Amino acid sequence: MSLQSTHDFVSKLLNNKRSRDAYVYEHIRNGIPFQLRAMREQRDWTQADLAKAANTGRTTITRLENPNNERLTIKTLLELASAFDVALLIKFVPFSRLLKEYEDVSSDALNAGSITDEEEVKALNAWAAERDIKTHAANASDTILREIKGKGNTTPQQTWLRFVHEVTTSTEVKTPTNDINERRREPADQPNAELVQTQQDQLLTTEIGGQRRASSRG
Amino acid sequence: MWKLRSFRQSNGNTLVSEWFAAQAEEVQEAFLGRMKFLRGLPGNGWKRPYVGQLRHASCKGLFEIVISVNGVEHRPIGFFSEEMEFTFLAFATERDGKFDPITTCDVAQKRKDIILNHKERSREFTIYA
């Protein structure tokens, strides 16, 4: 860190190993205690409440919330993560990632919501839906590419229509059973379903016609 | 977000920048790291174990930031100059319940008086990254 400018800070980071080692150390030894306190207070928990949830003593929580205390173990962190019902991420990262991670260290930014929080459930379901769509799109793309390689005479329009059909109609995105946003799909939500079906019929007719022409030529 | 200010020496330099330049990298990062996280606390968040009110008579109205680095107890000293604003007046180390230098509180009180009469004798500073 620097008292002068961000540029001065980066220069120090690049050129002084003691500074960058100390930077990492300070963000760990301040980050965990400040985050513990922020998360506890956001939940309106006393130190005794957290101690009970983590199956430990109140004095242990007092010690863990003190950034001048240097005795933190991964086991303790896992127990605290379980008490808050949040995940714990411990991994090596480049400095550029660390800087972004700690740009905002306000109490609100440090708070991590429990998995049962409405916002967290929404975020998890949105992530699952996005991942499934990407996976289905990638699978459809692979299938079509294999078909193109096999036939060798598919037009770009046919390829696109086939792709749209694969993604929108031939797969079903499944959501977790506790999806609070679960609802029936209305016809209007199905993008161009009828149009896609019509275009798909035309595509198949064209393909069949092409095969017929090819066979008649042969 | 809390604002941080520092006493300005008669030569125009801030006390913080002069003290900071004389410290080892580990102490520099410890001070800036602690202040970075303290700035993000809500208005009522500056309390133990991060910040303590000094009890000795000569230290009345002064507060210390509690920072340990490699077994040395560093004590940046200051006062709450405005709402969510802290002004640094002196830097000391602590051993066996006593400040080094021993005149820390006296010097800090004089500087506080100067600032209260001449606002320009303090300057805001920020922490980058």
Short mmCIF file of C-alpha atoms in Angstrom, two decimals:
data_model
loop_
_atom_site.label_atom_id
_atom_site.label_comp_id
_atom_site.label_asym_id
_atom_site.label_seq_id
_atom_site.Cartn_x
_atom_site.Cartn_y
_atom_site.Cartn_z
CA MET A 1 0.00 0.00 0.00
CA SER A 2 1.06 3.60 -0.39
CA LEU A 3 0.41 7.06 0.98
CA GLN A 4 1.25 8.65 -2.38
CA SER A 5 -0.60 7.01 -5.28
CA THR A 6 -1.78 3.69 -6.68
CA HIS A 7 1.06 3.88 -9.21
CA ASP A 8 3.56 4.25 -6.36
CA PHE A 9 2.00 1.23 -4.65
CA VAL A 10 2.28 -0.96 -7.76
CA SER A 11 5.88 0.16 -8.25
CA LYS A 12 6.66 -0.86 -4.68
CA LEU A 13 4.88 -4.16 -5.19
CA LEU A 14 6.90 -4.92 -8.31
CA ASN A 15 10.27 -3.90 -6.92
CA ASN A 16 10.26 -4.79 -3.25
CA LYS A 17 9.73 -8.40 -2.18
CA ARG A 18 9.54 -7.53 1.53
CA SER A 19 6.74 -5.09 0.77
CA ARG A 20 4.71 -7.57 -1.25
CA ASP A 21 5.18 -10.36 1.30
CA ALA A 22 4.06 -7.96 4.02
CA TYR A 23 1.11 -6.86 1.87
CA VAL A 24 -0.15 -10.45 1.58
CA TYR A 25 0.40 -11.06 5.29
CA GLU A 26 -1.47 -7.93 6.37
CA HIS A 27 -4.47 -8.71 4.19
CA ILE A 28 -4.75 -12.16 5.74
CA ARG A 29 -4.25 -11.06 9.33
CA ASN A 30 -6.63 -8.11 9.00
CA GLY A 31 -9.02 -9.63 6.46
CA ILE A 32 -10.14 -12.63 8.52
CA PRO A 33 -10.75 -10.85 11.88
CA PHE A 34 -12.48 -7.85 10.28
CA GLN A 35 -14.61 -10.15 8.15
CA LEU A 36 -15.52 -12.33 11.13
CA ARG A 37 -16.72 -9.31 13.05
CA ALA A 38 -18.59 -7.87 10.06
CA MET A 39 -20.38 -11.17 9.41
CA ARG A 40 -21.24 -11.64 13.07
CA GLU A 41 -22.61 -8.11 13.45
CA GLN A 42 -24.57 -8.29 10.17
CA ARG A 43 -26.37 -11.29 11.67
CA ASP A 44 -26.90 -9.48 15.01
CA TRP A 45 -24.95 -12.24 16.75
CA THR A 46 -23.00 -11.71 19.94
CA GLN A 47 -19.59 -13.32 20.32
CA ALA A 48 -21.34 -15.88 22.54
CA ASP A 49 -23.84 -16.66 19.75
CA LEU A 50 -21.03 -17.30 17.28
CA ALA A 51 -19.09 -19.32 19.83
CA LYS A 52 -22.12 -21.55 20.34
CA ALA A 53 -22.65 -22.00 16.59
CA ALA A 54 -18.97 -22.83 16.10
CA ASN A 55 -18.92 -25.11 19.13
CA THR A 56 -16.16 -23.12 20.81
CA GLY A 57 -15.69 -20.63 23.65
CA ARG A 58 -16.41 -16.88 23.59
CA THR A 59 -12.79 -16.07 24.41
CA THR A 60 -11.76 -17.94 21.29
CA ILE A 61 -14.02 -15.70 19.19
CA THR A 62 -12.61 -12.61 20.95
CA ARG A 63 -9.11 -13.80 20.07
CA LEU A 64 -10.03 -14.58 16.46
CA GLU A 65 -11.57 -11.14 15.94
CA ASN A 66 -8.33 -9.48 17.05
CA PRO A 67 -6.08 -8.74 14.05
CA ASN A 68 -3.06 -8.68 16.35
CA ASN A 69 -3.58 -12.34 17.12
CA GLU A 70 -1.66 -14.49 14.69
CA ARG A 71 -2.92 -17.95 15.58
CA LEU A 72 -5.34 -18.97 12.87
CA THR A 73 -5.66 -22.54 11.59
CA ILE A 74 -7.51 -23.86 8.56
CA LYS A 75 -9.45 -26.16 10.90
CA THR A 76 -10.71 -23.14 12.86
CA LEU A 77 -11.64 -21.31 9.68
CA LEU A 78 -13.60 -24.35 8.47
CA GLU A 79 -15.50 -24.50 11.76
CA LEU A 80 -16.37 -20.81 11.48
CA ALA A 81 -17.46 -21.22 7.85
CA SER A 82 -19.76 -24.01 8.96
CA ALA A 83 -21.14 -21.87 11.79
CA PHE A 84 -22.00 -19.07 9.33
CA ASP A 85 -23.08 -21.60 6.67
CA VAL A 86 -20.82 -19.99 4.09
CA ALA A 87 -18.07 -21.39 1.89
CA LEU A 88 -14.37 -20.93 2.58
CA LEU A 89 -11.91 -20.20 -0.23
CA ILE A 90 -8.21 -20.76 0.42
CA LYS A 91 -6.10 -20.71 -2.71
CA PHE A 92 -2.94 -19.17 -4.14
CA VAL A 93 -3.64 -16.31 -6.54
CA PRO A 94 -1.64 -13.76 -8.53
CA PHE A 95 -1.25 -10.32 -6.95
CA SER A 96 -3.57 -8.78 -9.54
CA ARG A 97 -6.37 -11.01 -8.23
CA LEU A 98 -5.62 -10.20 -4.60
CA LEU A 99 -5.77 -6.44 -5.29
CA LYS A 100 -9.23 -6.75 -6.84
CA GLU A 101 -10.44 -9.00 -4.04
CA TYR A 102 -9.57 -6.37 -1.43
CA GLU A 103 -10.49 -3.19 -3.30
CA ASP A 104 -13.54 -2.71 -1.10
CA VAL A 105 -13.08 -3.72 2.53
CA SER A 106 -16.15 -2.00 3.95
CA SER A 107 -18.23 -4.05 6.39
CA ASP A 108 -20.94 -4.55 3.74
CA ALA A 109 -18.42 -5.82 1.21
CA LEU A 110 -16.83 -8.16 3.76
CA ASN A 111 -20.12 -9.79 4.66
CA ALA A 112 -20.82 -13.17 3.05
CA GLY A 113 -24.42 -14.35 2.98
CA SER A 114 -25.39 -17.80 4.25
CA ILE A 115 -26.49 -20.40 1.72
CA THR A 116 -30.04 -20.11 3.05
CA ASP A 117 -30.24 -16.35 2.30
CA GLU A 118 -32.73 -15.52 -0.45
CA GLU A 119 -30.09 -13.64 -2.47
CA GLU A 120 -27.73 -16.61 -2.28
CA VAL A 121 -30.42 -19.07 -3.39
CA LYS A 122 -31.22 -16.81 -6.35
CA ALA A 123 -27.53 -16.53 -7.25
CA LEU A 124 -27.06 -20.31 -7.10
CA ASN A 125 -30.10 -20.99 -9.29
CA ALA A 126 -29.05 -18.33 -11.81
CA TRP A 127 -25.58 -19.89 -11.95
CA ALA A 128 -27.02 -23.36 -12.50
CA ALA A 129 -29.31 -22.17 -15.30
CA GLU A 130 -26.47 -20.33 -17.04
CA ARG A 131 -24.15 -23.33 -16.77
CA ASP A 132 -26.78 -25.70 -18.16
CA ILE A 133 -27.52 -23.44 -21.12
CA LYS A 134 -23.80 -23.11 -21.90
CA THR A 135 -23.33 -26.87 -21.64
CA HIS A 136 -26.31 -27.61 -23.90
CA ALA A 137 -25.13 -25.02 -26.42
CA ALA A 138 -21.65 -26.54 -26.47
CA ASN A 139 -23.08 -30.06 -26.88
CA ALA A 140 -25.39 -28.94 -29.68
CA SER A 141 -22.52 -27.18 -31.41
CA ASP A 142 -20.39 -30.34 -31.22
CA THR A 143 -23.20 -32.49 -32.61
CA ILE A 144 -23.79 -30.17 -35.54
CA LEU A 145 -20.08 -29.86 -36.30
CA ARG A 146 -19.83 -33.63 -36.45
CA GLU A 147 -22.84 -33.75 -38.79
CA ILE A 148 -21.35 -31.06 -41.05
CA LYS A 149 -18.06 -32.94 -41.26
CA GLY A 150 -20.01 -36.09 -42.17
CA LYS A 151 -22.14 -34.47 -44.90
CA GLY A 152 -19.93 -31.69 -46.18
CA ASN A 153 -22.74 -29.78 -48.00
CA THR A 154 -24.68 -27.97 -45.22
CA THR A 155 -25.31 -24.25 -45.77
CA PRO A 156 -24.65 -21.70 -42.95
CA GLN A 157 -28.40 -21.09 -42.68
CA GLN A 158 -29.12 -24.75 -42.21
CA THR A 159 -26.37 -24.98 -39.60
CA TRP A 160 -27.77 -22.03 -37.66
CA LEU A 161 -31.34 -23.32 -37.71
CA ARG A 162 -30.17 -26.72 -36.57
CA PHE A 163 -28.20 -25.12 -33.73
CA VAL A 164 -31.15 -23.00 -32.58
CA HIS A 165 -33.37 -26.05 -32.65
CA GLU A 166 -30.89 -28.11 -30.62
CA VAL A 167 -30.53 -25.45 -27.94
CA THR A 168 -34.16 -24.38 -27.60
CA THR A 169 -36.17 -27.53 -28.06
CA SER A 170 -34.13 -30.67 -27.71
CA THR A 171 -32.83 -30.03 -24.18
CA GLU A 172 -34.45 -29.23 -20.90
CA VAL A 173 -32.75 -27.05 -18.31
CA LYS A 174 -33.31 -28.57 -14.91
CA THR A 175 -33.34 -26.42 -11.79
CA PRO A 176 -32.68 -27.53 -8.21
CA THR A 177 -35.71 -28.78 -6.31
CA ASN A 178 -35.59 -25.88 -3.85
CA ASP A 179 -35.70 -23.28 -6.62
CA ILE A 180 -37.73 -20.46 -5.06
CA ASN A 181 -38.26 -18.91 -8.49
CA GLU A 182 -39.58 -22.10 -10.03
CA ARG A 183 -42.55 -21.50 -12.34
CA ARG A 184 -44.16 -23.08 -15.32
CA ARG A 185 -42.83 -21.99 -18.68
CA GLU A 186 -45.43 -19.97 -20.52
CA PRO A 187 -45.60 -20.37 -24.30
CA ALA A 188 -44.35 -16.79 -24.70
CA ASP A 189 -41.15 -17.77 -22.86
CA GLN A 190 -40.25 -20.29 -25.52
CA PRO A 191 -38.32 -18.21 -28.02
CA ASN A 192 -39.79 -18.62 -31.50
CA ALA A 193 -40.74 -22.21 -30.75
CA GLU A 194 -43.24 -22.47 -33.60
CA LEU A 195 -40.96 -20.64 -36.00
CA VAL A 196 -38.06 -22.89 -35.10
CA GLN A 197 -40.21 -25.97 -35.60
CA THR A 198 -41.36 -24.71 -39.01
CA GLN A 199 -37.81 -23.86 -40.00
CA GLN A 200 -36.65 -27.23 -38.73
CA ASP A 201 -39.27 -28.98 -40.86
CA GLN A 202 -38.09 -26.99 -43.88
CA LEU A 203 -34.49 -27.87 -43.10
CA LEU A 204 -35.27 -31.58 -42.87
CA THR A 205 -37.28 -31.42 -46.10
CA THR A 206 -34.36 -29.70 -47.82
CA GLU A 207 -31.97 -32.30 -46.47
CA ILE A 208 -34.19 -35.14 -47.59
CA GLY A 209 -34.64 -33.44 -50.97
CA GLY A 210 -30.89 -33.03 -51.25
CA GLN A 211 -30.35 -36.66 -50.49
CA ARG A 212 -32.98 -37.61 -53.04
CA ARG A 213 -31.35 -35.39 -55.64
CA ALA A 214 -28.00 -36.85 -54.78
CA SER A 215 -29.29 -40.39 -55.02
CA SER A 216 -31.14 -39.67 -58.29
CA ARG A 217 -27.89 -38.24 -59.69
CA GLY A 218 -26.08 -41.33 -58.57
CA MET B 1 -15.93 5.78 4.89
CA TRP B 2 -13.71 7.26 7.61
CA LYS B 3 -11.43 10.20 6.83
CA LEU B 4 -7.83 10.20 8.03
CA ARG B 5 -5.83 13.33 8.79
CA SER B 6 -2.34 14.00 10.04
CA PHE B 7 -0.65 16.78 11.99
CA ARG B 8 1.49 18.97 9.72
CA GLN B 9 4.95 19.91 10.85
CA SER B 10 6.04 23.53 10.60
CA ASN B 11 8.07 22.55 7.51
CA GLY B 12 4.83 21.53 5.77
CA ASN B 13 5.43 17.78 5.88
CA THR B 14 2.79 15.60 7.46
CA LEU B 15 3.75 13.67 10.56
CA VAL B 16 2.43 10.48 9.01
CA SER B 17 4.60 10.72 5.90
CA GLU B 18 7.73 11.45 7.95
CA TRP B 19 7.11 8.58 10.36
CA PHE B 20 6.15 6.24 7.54
CA ALA B 21 9.32 6.89 5.55
CA ALA B 22 11.45 5.89 8.55
CA GLN B 23 9.78 2.49 9.06
CA ALA B 24 10.65 -0.97 7.76
CA GLU B 25 8.43 -2.42 5.04
CA GLU B 26 6.65 -4.72 7.51
CA VAL B 27 5.67 -1.81 9.76
CA GLN B 28 4.60 0.31 6.79
CA GLU B 29 2.29 -2.42 5.48
CA ALA B 30 0.97 -3.18 8.97
CA PHE B 31 0.01 0.46 9.50
CA LEU B 32 -1.55 0.94 6.06
CA GLY B 33 -3.28 -2.44 6.18
CA ARG B 34 -4.86 -1.71 9.53
CA MET B 35 -5.96 1.76 8.48
CA LYS B 36 -7.39 0.43 5.23
CA PHE B 37 -9.68 -1.96 7.11
CA LEU B 38 -10.51 0.57 9.84
CA ARG B 39 -11.62 3.11 7.22
CA GLY B 40 -14.27 0.65 6.06
CA LEU B 41 -15.88 0.22 9.47
CA PRO B 42 -19.16 1.90 10.37
CA GLY B 43 -19.15 5.00 12.56
CA ASN B 44 -19.31 3.04 15.83
CA GLY B 45 -16.72 0.48 14.72
CA TRP B 46 -13.54 2.11 16.03
CA LYS B 47 -13.22 0.28 19.32
CA ARG B 48 -11.29 -2.53 21.02
CA PRO B 49 -9.37 -4.50 19.95
CA TYR B 50 -8.44 -2.09 17.12
CA VAL B 51 -8.61 1.23 18.92
CA GLY B 52 -8.31 2.10 22.61
CA GLN B 53 -8.94 5.21 24.66
CA LEU B 54 -5.90 6.31 26.67
CA ARG B 55 -6.59 6.51 30.39
CA HIS B 56 -3.56 8.32 31.82
CA ALA B 57 -4.31 11.91 32.87
CA SER B 58 -1.80 13.38 30.43
CA CYS B 59 -3.42 11.43 27.61
CA LYS B 60 -7.02 12.58 28.17
CA GLY B 61 -9.01 12.75 24.94
CA LEU B 62 -6.44 10.74 23.02
CA PHE B 63 -6.80 7.34 21.40
CA GLU B 64 -4.32 4.72 20.23
CA ILE B 65 -4.37 2.32 17.29
CA VAL B 66 -3.14 -1.07 18.48
CA ILE B 67 -0.72 -2.70 16.02
CA SER B 68 1.77 -5.49 16.74
CA VAL B 69 4.59 -6.17 14.30
CA ASN B 70 7.16 -8.88 15.00
CA GLY B 71 6.73 -8.53 18.77
CA VAL B 72 6.89 -4.73 18.80
CA GLU B 73 3.77 -2.86 19.93
CA HIS B 74 3.27 0.17 17.70
CA ARG B 75 0.91 2.89 18.86
CA PRO B 76 -0.20 5.57 16.42
CA ILE B 77 -1.89 8.22 18.63
CA GLY B 78 -4.63 10.67 17.67
CA PHE B 79 -8.10 12.00 18.33
CA PHE B 80 -11.55 12.00 16.76
CA SER B 81 -11.51 15.44 15.13
CA GLU B 82 -14.90 15.25 13.38
CA GLU B 83 -17.61 12.67 12.88
CA MET B 84 -15.94 9.67 11.23
CA GLU B 85 -12.61 11.52 11.09
CA PHE B 86 -9.42 10.61 12.96
CA THR B 87 -6.35 12.85 13.15
CA PHE B 88 -2.90 11.45 13.94
CA LEU B 89 -0.83 13.41 16.41
CA ALA B 90 2.10 11.16 17.39
CA PHE B 91 3.66 7.74 16.89
CA ALA B 92 5.10 5.64 19.69
CA THR B 93 5.93 2.10 20.68
CA GLU B 94 4.70 0.61 23.94
CA ARG B 95 6.54 -1.59 26.39
CA ASP B 96 5.45 -2.59 29.88
CA GLY B 97 2.55 -0.16 29.70
CA LYS B 98 4.74 2.85 28.88
CA PHE B 99 5.15 4.78 25.66
CA ASP B 100 8.46 5.34 23.96
CA PRO B 101 9.07 8.25 23.73
CA ILE B 102 7.73 8.87 27.21
CA THR B 103 6.59 12.38 26.24
CA THR B 104 4.24 11.04 23.57
CA CYS B 105 0.99 12.21 25.21
CA ASP B 106 2.35 15.67 26.09
CA VAL B 107 3.53 16.22 22.53
CA ALA B 108 0.24 14.90 21.15
CA GLN B 109 -1.80 17.24 23.36
CA LYS B 110 0.19 20.27 22.19
CA ARG B 111 -0.30 19.28 18.56
CA LYS B 112 -3.99 18.74 19.17
CA ASP B 113 -4.28 22.28 20.57
CA ILE B 114 -2.45 23.68 17.54
CA ILE B 115 -4.83 21.90 15.17
CA LEU B 116 -7.92 23.00 17.08
CA ASN B 117 -6.75 26.62 16.71
CA HIS B 118 -5.32 26.28 13.21
CA LYS B 119 -7.15 23.73 11.07
CA GLU B 120 -4.51 24.14 8.34
CA ARG B 121 -1.98 22.42 10.61
CA SER B 122 -3.59 19.10 9.72
CA ARG B 123 -4.02 17.53 6.32
CA GLU B 124 -6.16 14.68 5.04
CA PHE B 125 -4.36 11.68 3.62
CA THR B 126 -5.54 8.54 1.86
CA ILE B 127 -4.37 4.98 1.47
CA TYR B 128 -3.81 3.68 -2.03
CA ALA B 129 -4.69 0.02 -2.69
#
